[in-house]
Short mmCIF file of C-alpha atoms in Angstrom, two decimals:
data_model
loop_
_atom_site.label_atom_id
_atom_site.label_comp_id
_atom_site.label_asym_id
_atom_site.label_seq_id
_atom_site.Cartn_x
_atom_site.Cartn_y
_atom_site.Cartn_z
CA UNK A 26 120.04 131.77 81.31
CA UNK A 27 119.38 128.21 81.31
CA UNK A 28 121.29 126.30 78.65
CA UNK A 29 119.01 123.69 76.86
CA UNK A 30 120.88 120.87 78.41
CA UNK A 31 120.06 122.37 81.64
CA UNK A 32 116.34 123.39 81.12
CA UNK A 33 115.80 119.41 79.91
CA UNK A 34 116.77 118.20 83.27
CA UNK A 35 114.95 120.58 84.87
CA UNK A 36 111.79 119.30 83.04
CA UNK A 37 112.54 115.67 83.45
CA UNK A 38 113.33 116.16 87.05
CA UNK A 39 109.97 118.07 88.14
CA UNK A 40 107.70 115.29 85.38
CA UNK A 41 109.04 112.88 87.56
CA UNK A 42 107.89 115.01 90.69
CA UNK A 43 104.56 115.27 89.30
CA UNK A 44 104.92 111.86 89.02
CA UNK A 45 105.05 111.09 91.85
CA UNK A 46 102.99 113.50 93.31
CA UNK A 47 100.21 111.20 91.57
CA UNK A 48 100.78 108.65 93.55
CA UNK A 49 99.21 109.58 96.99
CA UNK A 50 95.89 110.54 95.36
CA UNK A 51 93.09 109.42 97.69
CA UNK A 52 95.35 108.80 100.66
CA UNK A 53 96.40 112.56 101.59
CA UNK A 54 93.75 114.68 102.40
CA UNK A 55 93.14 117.44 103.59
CA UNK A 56 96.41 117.89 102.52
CA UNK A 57 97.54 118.44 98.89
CA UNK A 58 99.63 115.78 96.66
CA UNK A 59 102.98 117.02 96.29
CA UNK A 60 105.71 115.48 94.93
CA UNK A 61 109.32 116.31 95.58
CA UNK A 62 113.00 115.02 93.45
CA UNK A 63 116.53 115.89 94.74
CA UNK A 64 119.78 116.51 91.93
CA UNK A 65 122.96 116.70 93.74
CA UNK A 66 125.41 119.13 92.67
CA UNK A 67 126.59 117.62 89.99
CA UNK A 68 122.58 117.11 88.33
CA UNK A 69 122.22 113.52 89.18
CA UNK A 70 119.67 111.55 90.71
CA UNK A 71 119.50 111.81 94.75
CA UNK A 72 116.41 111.37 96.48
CA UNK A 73 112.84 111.61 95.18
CA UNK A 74 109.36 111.11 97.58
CA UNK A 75 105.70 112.24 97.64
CA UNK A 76 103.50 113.23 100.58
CA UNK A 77 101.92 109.81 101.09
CA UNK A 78 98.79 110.44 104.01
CA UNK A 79 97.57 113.37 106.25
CA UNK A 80 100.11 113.90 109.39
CA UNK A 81 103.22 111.65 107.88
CA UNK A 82 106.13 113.32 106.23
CA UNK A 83 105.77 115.67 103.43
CA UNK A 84 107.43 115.27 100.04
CA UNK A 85 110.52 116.99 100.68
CA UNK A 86 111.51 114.95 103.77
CA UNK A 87 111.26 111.91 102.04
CA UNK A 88 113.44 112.55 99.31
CA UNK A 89 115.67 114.86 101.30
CA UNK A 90 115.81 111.87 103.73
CA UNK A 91 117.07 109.37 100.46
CA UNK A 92 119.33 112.12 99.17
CA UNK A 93 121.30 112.49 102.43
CA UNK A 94 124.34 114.45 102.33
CA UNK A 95 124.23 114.31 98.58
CA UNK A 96 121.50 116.75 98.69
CA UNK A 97 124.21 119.93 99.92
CA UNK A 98 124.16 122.18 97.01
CA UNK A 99 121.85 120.43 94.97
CA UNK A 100 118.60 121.04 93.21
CA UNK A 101 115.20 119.90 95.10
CA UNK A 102 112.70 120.04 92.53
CA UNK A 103 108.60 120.43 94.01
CA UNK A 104 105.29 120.46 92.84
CA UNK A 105 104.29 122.58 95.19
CA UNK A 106 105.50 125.87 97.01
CA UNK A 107 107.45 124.33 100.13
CA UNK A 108 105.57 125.16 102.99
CA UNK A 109 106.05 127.55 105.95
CA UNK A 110 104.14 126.25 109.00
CA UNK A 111 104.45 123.67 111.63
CA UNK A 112 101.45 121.56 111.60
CA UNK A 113 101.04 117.76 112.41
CA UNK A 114 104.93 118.02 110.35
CA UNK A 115 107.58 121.04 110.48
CA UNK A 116 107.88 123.42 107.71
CA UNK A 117 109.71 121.89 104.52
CA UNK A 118 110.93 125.55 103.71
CA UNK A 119 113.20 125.05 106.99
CA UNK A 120 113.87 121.19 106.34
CA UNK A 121 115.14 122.19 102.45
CA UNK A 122 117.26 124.65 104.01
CA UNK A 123 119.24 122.55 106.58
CA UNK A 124 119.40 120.27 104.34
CA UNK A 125 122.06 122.28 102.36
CA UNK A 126 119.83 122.87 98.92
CA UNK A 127 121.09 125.53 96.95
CA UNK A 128 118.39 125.56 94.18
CA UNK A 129 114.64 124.95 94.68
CA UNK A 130 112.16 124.77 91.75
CA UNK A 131 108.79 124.90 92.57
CA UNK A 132 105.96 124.02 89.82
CA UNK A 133 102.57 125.89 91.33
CA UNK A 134 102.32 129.04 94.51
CA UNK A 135 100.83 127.55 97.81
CA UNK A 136 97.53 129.34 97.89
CA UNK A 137 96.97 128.17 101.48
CA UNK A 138 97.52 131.40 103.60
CA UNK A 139 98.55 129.23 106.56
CA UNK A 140 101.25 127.44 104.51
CA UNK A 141 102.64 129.97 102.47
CA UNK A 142 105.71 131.93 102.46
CA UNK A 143 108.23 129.33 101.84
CA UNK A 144 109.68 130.73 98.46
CA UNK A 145 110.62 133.94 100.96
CA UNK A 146 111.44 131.67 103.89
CA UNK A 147 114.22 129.96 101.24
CA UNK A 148 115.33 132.83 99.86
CA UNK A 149 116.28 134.83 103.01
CA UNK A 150 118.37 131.99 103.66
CA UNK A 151 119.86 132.48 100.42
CA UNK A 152 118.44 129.50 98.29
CA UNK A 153 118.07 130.43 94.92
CA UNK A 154 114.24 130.21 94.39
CA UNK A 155 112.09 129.40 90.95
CA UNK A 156 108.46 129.16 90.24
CA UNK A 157 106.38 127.74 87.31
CA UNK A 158 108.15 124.99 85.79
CA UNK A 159 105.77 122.74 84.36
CA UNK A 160 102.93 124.63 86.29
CA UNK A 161 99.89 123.53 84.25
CA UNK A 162 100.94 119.65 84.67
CA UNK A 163 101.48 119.98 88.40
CA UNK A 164 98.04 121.90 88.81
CA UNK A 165 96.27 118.87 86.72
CA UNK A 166 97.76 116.72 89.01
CA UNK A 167 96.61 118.28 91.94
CA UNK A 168 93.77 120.42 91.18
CA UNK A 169 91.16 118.91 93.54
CA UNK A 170 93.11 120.22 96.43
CA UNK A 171 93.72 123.68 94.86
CA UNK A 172 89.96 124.35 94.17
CA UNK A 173 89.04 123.58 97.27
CA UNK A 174 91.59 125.76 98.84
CA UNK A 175 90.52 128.75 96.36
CA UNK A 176 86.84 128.56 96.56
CA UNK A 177 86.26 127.21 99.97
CA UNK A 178 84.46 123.87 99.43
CA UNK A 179 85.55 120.72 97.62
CA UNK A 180 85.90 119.98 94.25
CA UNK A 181 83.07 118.08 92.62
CA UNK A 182 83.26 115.94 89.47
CA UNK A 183 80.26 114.10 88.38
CA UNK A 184 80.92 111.31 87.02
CA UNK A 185 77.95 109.11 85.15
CA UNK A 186 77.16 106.28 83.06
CA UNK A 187 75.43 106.47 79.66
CA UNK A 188 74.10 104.82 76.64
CA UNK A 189 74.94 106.47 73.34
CA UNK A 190 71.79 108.37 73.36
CA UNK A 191 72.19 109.73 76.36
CA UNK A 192 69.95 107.36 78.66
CA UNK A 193 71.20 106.08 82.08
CA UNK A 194 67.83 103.50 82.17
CA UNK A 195 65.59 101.95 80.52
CA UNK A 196 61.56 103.32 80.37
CA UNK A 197 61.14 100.43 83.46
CA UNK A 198 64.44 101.81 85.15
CA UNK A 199 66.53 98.87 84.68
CA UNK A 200 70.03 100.28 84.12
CA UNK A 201 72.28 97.29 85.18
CA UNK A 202 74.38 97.40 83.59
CA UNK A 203 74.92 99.78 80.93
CA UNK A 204 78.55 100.33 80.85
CA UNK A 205 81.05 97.84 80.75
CA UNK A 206 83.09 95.58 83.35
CA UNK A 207 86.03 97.77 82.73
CA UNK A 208 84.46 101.15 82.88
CA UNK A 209 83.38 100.19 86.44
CA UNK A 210 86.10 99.25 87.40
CA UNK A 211 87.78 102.49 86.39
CA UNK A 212 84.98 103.77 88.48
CA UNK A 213 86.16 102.42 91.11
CA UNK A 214 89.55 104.63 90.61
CA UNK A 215 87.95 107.58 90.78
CA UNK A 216 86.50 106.29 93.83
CA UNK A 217 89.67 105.68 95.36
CA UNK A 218 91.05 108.82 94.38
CA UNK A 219 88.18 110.79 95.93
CA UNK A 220 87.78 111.84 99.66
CA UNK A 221 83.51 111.62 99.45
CA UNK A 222 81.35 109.57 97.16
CA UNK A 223 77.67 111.22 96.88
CA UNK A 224 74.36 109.87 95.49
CA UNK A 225 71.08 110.88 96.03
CA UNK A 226 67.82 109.12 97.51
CA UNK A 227 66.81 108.29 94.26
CA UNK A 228 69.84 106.25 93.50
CA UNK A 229 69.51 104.84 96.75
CA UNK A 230 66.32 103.68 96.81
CA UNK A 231 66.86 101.66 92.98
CA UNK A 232 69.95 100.44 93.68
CA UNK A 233 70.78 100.15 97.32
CA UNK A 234 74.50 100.56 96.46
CA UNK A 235 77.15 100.35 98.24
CA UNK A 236 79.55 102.89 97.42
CA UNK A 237 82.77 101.80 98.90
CA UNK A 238 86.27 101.00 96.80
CA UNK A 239 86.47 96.97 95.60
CA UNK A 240 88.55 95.20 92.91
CA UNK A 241 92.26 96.31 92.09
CA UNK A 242 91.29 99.73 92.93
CA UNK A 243 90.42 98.79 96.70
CA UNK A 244 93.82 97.09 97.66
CA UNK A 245 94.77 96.22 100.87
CA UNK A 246 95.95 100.19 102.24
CA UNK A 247 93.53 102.26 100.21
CA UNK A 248 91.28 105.34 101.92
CA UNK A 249 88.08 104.44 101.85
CA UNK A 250 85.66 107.40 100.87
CA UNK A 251 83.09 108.89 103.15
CA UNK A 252 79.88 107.60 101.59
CA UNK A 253 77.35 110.56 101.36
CA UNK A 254 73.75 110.02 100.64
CA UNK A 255 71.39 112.87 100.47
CA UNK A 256 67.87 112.12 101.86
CA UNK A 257 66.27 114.88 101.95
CA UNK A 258 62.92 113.25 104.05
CA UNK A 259 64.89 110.53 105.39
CA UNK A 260 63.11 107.77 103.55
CA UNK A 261 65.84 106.14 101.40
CA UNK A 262 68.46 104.82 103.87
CA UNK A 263 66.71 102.05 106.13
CA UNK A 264 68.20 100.35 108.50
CA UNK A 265 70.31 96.99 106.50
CA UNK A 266 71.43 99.13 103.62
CA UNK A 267 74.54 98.54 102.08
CA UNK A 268 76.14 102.12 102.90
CA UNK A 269 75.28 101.18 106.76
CA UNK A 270 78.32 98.30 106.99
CA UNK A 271 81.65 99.14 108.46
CA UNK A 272 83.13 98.82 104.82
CA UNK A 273 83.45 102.57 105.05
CA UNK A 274 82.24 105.97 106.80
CA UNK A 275 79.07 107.01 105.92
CA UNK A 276 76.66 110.28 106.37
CA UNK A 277 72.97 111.01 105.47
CA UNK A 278 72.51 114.17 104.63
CA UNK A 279 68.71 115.32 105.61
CA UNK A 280 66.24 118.16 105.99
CA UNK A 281 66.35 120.03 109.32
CA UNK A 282 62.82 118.92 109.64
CA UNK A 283 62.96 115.47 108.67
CA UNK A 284 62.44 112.59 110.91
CA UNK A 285 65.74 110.60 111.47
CA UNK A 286 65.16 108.66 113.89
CA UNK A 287 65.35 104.71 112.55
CA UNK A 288 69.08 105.84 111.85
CA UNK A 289 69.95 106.64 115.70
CA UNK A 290 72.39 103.34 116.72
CA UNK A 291 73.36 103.22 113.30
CA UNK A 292 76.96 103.69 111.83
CA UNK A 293 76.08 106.49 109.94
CA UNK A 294 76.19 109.76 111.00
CA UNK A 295 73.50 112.28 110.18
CA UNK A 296 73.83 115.92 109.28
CA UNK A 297 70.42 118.35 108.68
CA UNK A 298 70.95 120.72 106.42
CA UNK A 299 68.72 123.35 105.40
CA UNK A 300 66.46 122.88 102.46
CA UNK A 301 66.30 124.34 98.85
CA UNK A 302 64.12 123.93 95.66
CA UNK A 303 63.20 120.45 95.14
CA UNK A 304 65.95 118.80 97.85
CA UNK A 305 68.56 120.22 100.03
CA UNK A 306 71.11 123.17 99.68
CA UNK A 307 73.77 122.12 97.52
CA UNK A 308 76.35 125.04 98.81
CA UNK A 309 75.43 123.55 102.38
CA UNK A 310 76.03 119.84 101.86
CA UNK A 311 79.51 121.18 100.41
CA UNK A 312 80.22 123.07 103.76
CA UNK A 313 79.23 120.56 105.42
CA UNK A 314 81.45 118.00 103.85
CA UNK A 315 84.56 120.81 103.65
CA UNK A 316 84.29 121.11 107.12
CA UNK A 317 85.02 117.20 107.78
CA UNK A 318 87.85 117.48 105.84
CA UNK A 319 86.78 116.70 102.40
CA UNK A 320 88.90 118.55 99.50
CA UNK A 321 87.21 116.07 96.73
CA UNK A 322 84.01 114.45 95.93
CA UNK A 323 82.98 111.64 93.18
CA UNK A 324 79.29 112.96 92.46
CA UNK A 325 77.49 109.28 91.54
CA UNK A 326 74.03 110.40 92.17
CA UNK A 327 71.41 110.20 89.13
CA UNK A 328 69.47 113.05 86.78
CA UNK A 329 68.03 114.61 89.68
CA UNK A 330 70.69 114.93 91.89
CA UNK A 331 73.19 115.98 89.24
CA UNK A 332 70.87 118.93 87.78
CA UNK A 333 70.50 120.38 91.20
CA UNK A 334 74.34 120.57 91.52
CA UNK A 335 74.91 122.12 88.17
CA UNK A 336 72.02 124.39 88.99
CA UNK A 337 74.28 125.36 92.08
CA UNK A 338 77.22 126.16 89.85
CA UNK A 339 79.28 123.24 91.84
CA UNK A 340 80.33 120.56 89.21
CA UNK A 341 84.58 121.13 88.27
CA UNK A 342 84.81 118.29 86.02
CA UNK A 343 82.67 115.92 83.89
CA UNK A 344 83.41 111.99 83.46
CA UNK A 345 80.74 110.02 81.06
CA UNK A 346 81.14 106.58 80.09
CA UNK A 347 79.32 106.44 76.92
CA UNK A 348 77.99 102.80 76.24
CA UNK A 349 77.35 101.61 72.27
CA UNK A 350 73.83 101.11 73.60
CA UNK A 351 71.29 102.67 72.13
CA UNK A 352 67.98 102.70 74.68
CA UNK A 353 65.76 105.52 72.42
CA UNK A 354 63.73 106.17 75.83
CA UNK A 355 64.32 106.42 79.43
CA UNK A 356 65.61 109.54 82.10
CA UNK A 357 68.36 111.06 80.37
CA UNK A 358 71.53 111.96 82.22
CA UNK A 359 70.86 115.47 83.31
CA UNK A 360 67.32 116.77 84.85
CA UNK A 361 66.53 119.71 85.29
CA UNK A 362 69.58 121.87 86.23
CA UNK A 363 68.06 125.38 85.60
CA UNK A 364 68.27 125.93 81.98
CA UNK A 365 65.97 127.18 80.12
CA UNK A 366 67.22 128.02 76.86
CA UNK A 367 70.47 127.52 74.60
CA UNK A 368 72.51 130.32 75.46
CA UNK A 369 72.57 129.64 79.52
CA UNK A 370 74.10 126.19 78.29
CA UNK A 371 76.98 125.40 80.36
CA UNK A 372 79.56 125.05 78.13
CA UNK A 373 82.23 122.43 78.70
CA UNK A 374 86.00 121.93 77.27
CA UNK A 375 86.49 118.08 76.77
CA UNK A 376 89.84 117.55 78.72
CA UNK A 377 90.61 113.84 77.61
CA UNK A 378 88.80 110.96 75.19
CA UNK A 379 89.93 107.40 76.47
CA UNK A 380 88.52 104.08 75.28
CA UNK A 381 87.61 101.44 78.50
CA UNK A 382 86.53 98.28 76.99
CA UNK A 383 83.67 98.71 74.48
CA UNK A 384 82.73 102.14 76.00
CA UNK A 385 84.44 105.50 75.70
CA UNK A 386 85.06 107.71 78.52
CA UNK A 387 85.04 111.89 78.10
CA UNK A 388 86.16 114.04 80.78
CA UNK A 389 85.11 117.43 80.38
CA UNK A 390 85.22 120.79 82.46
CA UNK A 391 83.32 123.81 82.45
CA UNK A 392 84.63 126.65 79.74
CA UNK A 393 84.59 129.14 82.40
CA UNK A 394 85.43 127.42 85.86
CA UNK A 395 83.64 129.31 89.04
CA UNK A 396 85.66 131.49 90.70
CA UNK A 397 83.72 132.67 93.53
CA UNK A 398 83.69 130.90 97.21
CA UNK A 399 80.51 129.37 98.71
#
């Protein structure tokens, strides 16, 4: 058994993995985030690293790399099962094992069944192999990749913008702006740390917007997100809109009936998807998107949009930026989403309270998260 000296690095040693982990959020996909830190034998410092994009080296090689020789016999400590496949990279379970570890901690099980097997990979070569350190904190950290690896399609927060009351617009639809400066730029974050942003033809049509990542949050180096906006008839994106410029990628989601033409020669690529009550199939758009490699989507869209997506059972997490605004009319922030009386409310567990500028932001998740795939 550990001694408490002993369990305390251990700790430190995989927060700091976690830590680092955080750090390629928005850049790795369709991979995972993983973070990776290397004690030599003697529990000190060796090497740490994080997978940093899609097809470059994963966590372990970089800090095994910065560790060196000091890594024989020490302790590699990983957010994430080591892997056991040679894809774009070669399998870290192999790479931890030349390397000379003799201990690896892993926080959370690889639930991809193309990458697992690493834990047995290390242990037939006689690594001494343990699992769950700090597991919750590593899952938080990387639990857009996780979902979407456990129930097939990617994980969807919705994120929207309020007035204390609940309104996202005034009774004549002005709604710039409602939050403040600094809750949109922290919008932009979560835009940068998102593979696909989505809105809806509604949004498009009032607002034109543009959807890509500016300010701090768009640095020189960051992933732009596909832009996504659902157009059911094809009306709402015309030819000059905002989401059309080569700031970013960008599909328009449409009926299989509607007419698309005007957006032939355009950057945008289109998709036709079939339809459902009131717009397109939400389960669809999320294959559809899963199948371009998206493991994470910023839902931006307004009421409509949003209702028909909680309808669907497909929102993971809830971000509000309440405004001390108080409107007292005007389209609320949720339309219809299926619900029809108090006890098919879906519940949520409020994850985190934060204050950004004036306004306070709540990030919530669903009491009982879906389990099933699409």
């Amino acid at each position: 058994m550990a001694t408490a000296a002993e369990a305390t690095t251990d700790a430190n040693a995989m927060r700091r993995a976690i830590a680092l982990a955080a750090r390629g959020l928005g850049s790795t996909s369709p991979n995972p985030v993983v973070g990776c830190v290397v004690l030599d034998a003697a529990g000190q410092p060796a090497g740490g690293g994080f997978h940093e994009r899609a097809g470059g080296p994963h966590a372990e090689v970089h800090a095994l790399r910065e560790a060196g020789e000091r890594a024989r016999g020490g302790t590699a400590y990983v957010t994430l099962e080591p892997c056991n496949h040679t894809g774009r990279t070669g399998p870290c379970a192999q790479a931890l094992v030349a390397a000379g570890v003799a201990r690896v901690v892993y926080a959370v099980a690889d639930p991809d069944p193309r990458a697992t097997g690493g834990a047995g990979t290390l242990r037939a070569a006689g690594v001494q192999v343990e699992q769950g350190l700090l597991a919750d904190e590593a899952e938080a950290g990387n639990t857009a990749w996780l979902t979407s690896v456990r129930l097939g399609r990617p994980y969807v927060r919705w994120k929207y913008a309020a007035t204390l009351d609940g309104r996202v617009a005034a009774v004549d639809s002005t709604s710039r702006w409602i939050s403040s400066a600094e809750s949109r730029a922290d919008v932009h974050r979560l835009r940068a740390e998102a593979d696909a942003v989505v809105v809806g033809s509604g949004t498009m049509r009032a607002d034109d917007p543009h959807l890509a990542v500016r300010g701090d949050a768009g640095a020189e180096g960051v992933t732009q997100p596909l832009r996504v906006v659902v157009d059911t008839r094809a009306t709402a994106v015309k030819p000059g809109a905002r989401v059309l410029d080569d700031a970013a990628p960008t599909l328009v989601a449409v009926a299989e009936d509607a007419d698309a033409a005007h957006l032939d020669g355009t950057a945008a690529e289109v998709v036709r998807l079939p339809r459902a009550a009131g717009g397109l199939d939400v389960h669809a758009l999320l294959a559809a998107l899963h199948a371009r490699g998206v493991r994470s989507v910023l839902l931006e869209g307004g009421p409509t949009l949003a209702g028909a997506f909680v309808a669907a059972g497909a929102v993971d997490a809830v971000t509000g930026y309440l405004a001390p605004v108080l409107l007292g009319a005007g389209p609320a922030a949720l339309a219809d989403a299926g619900i029809t009386t108090l006890t098919e409310a879906l519940r949520l567990d409020v994850t985190e309270t934060a204050r950004i500028g004036p306004d306070l932001r709540i990030t919530a998740v669903p009491a009982t998260p879906a389990t099933k795939e699409t």
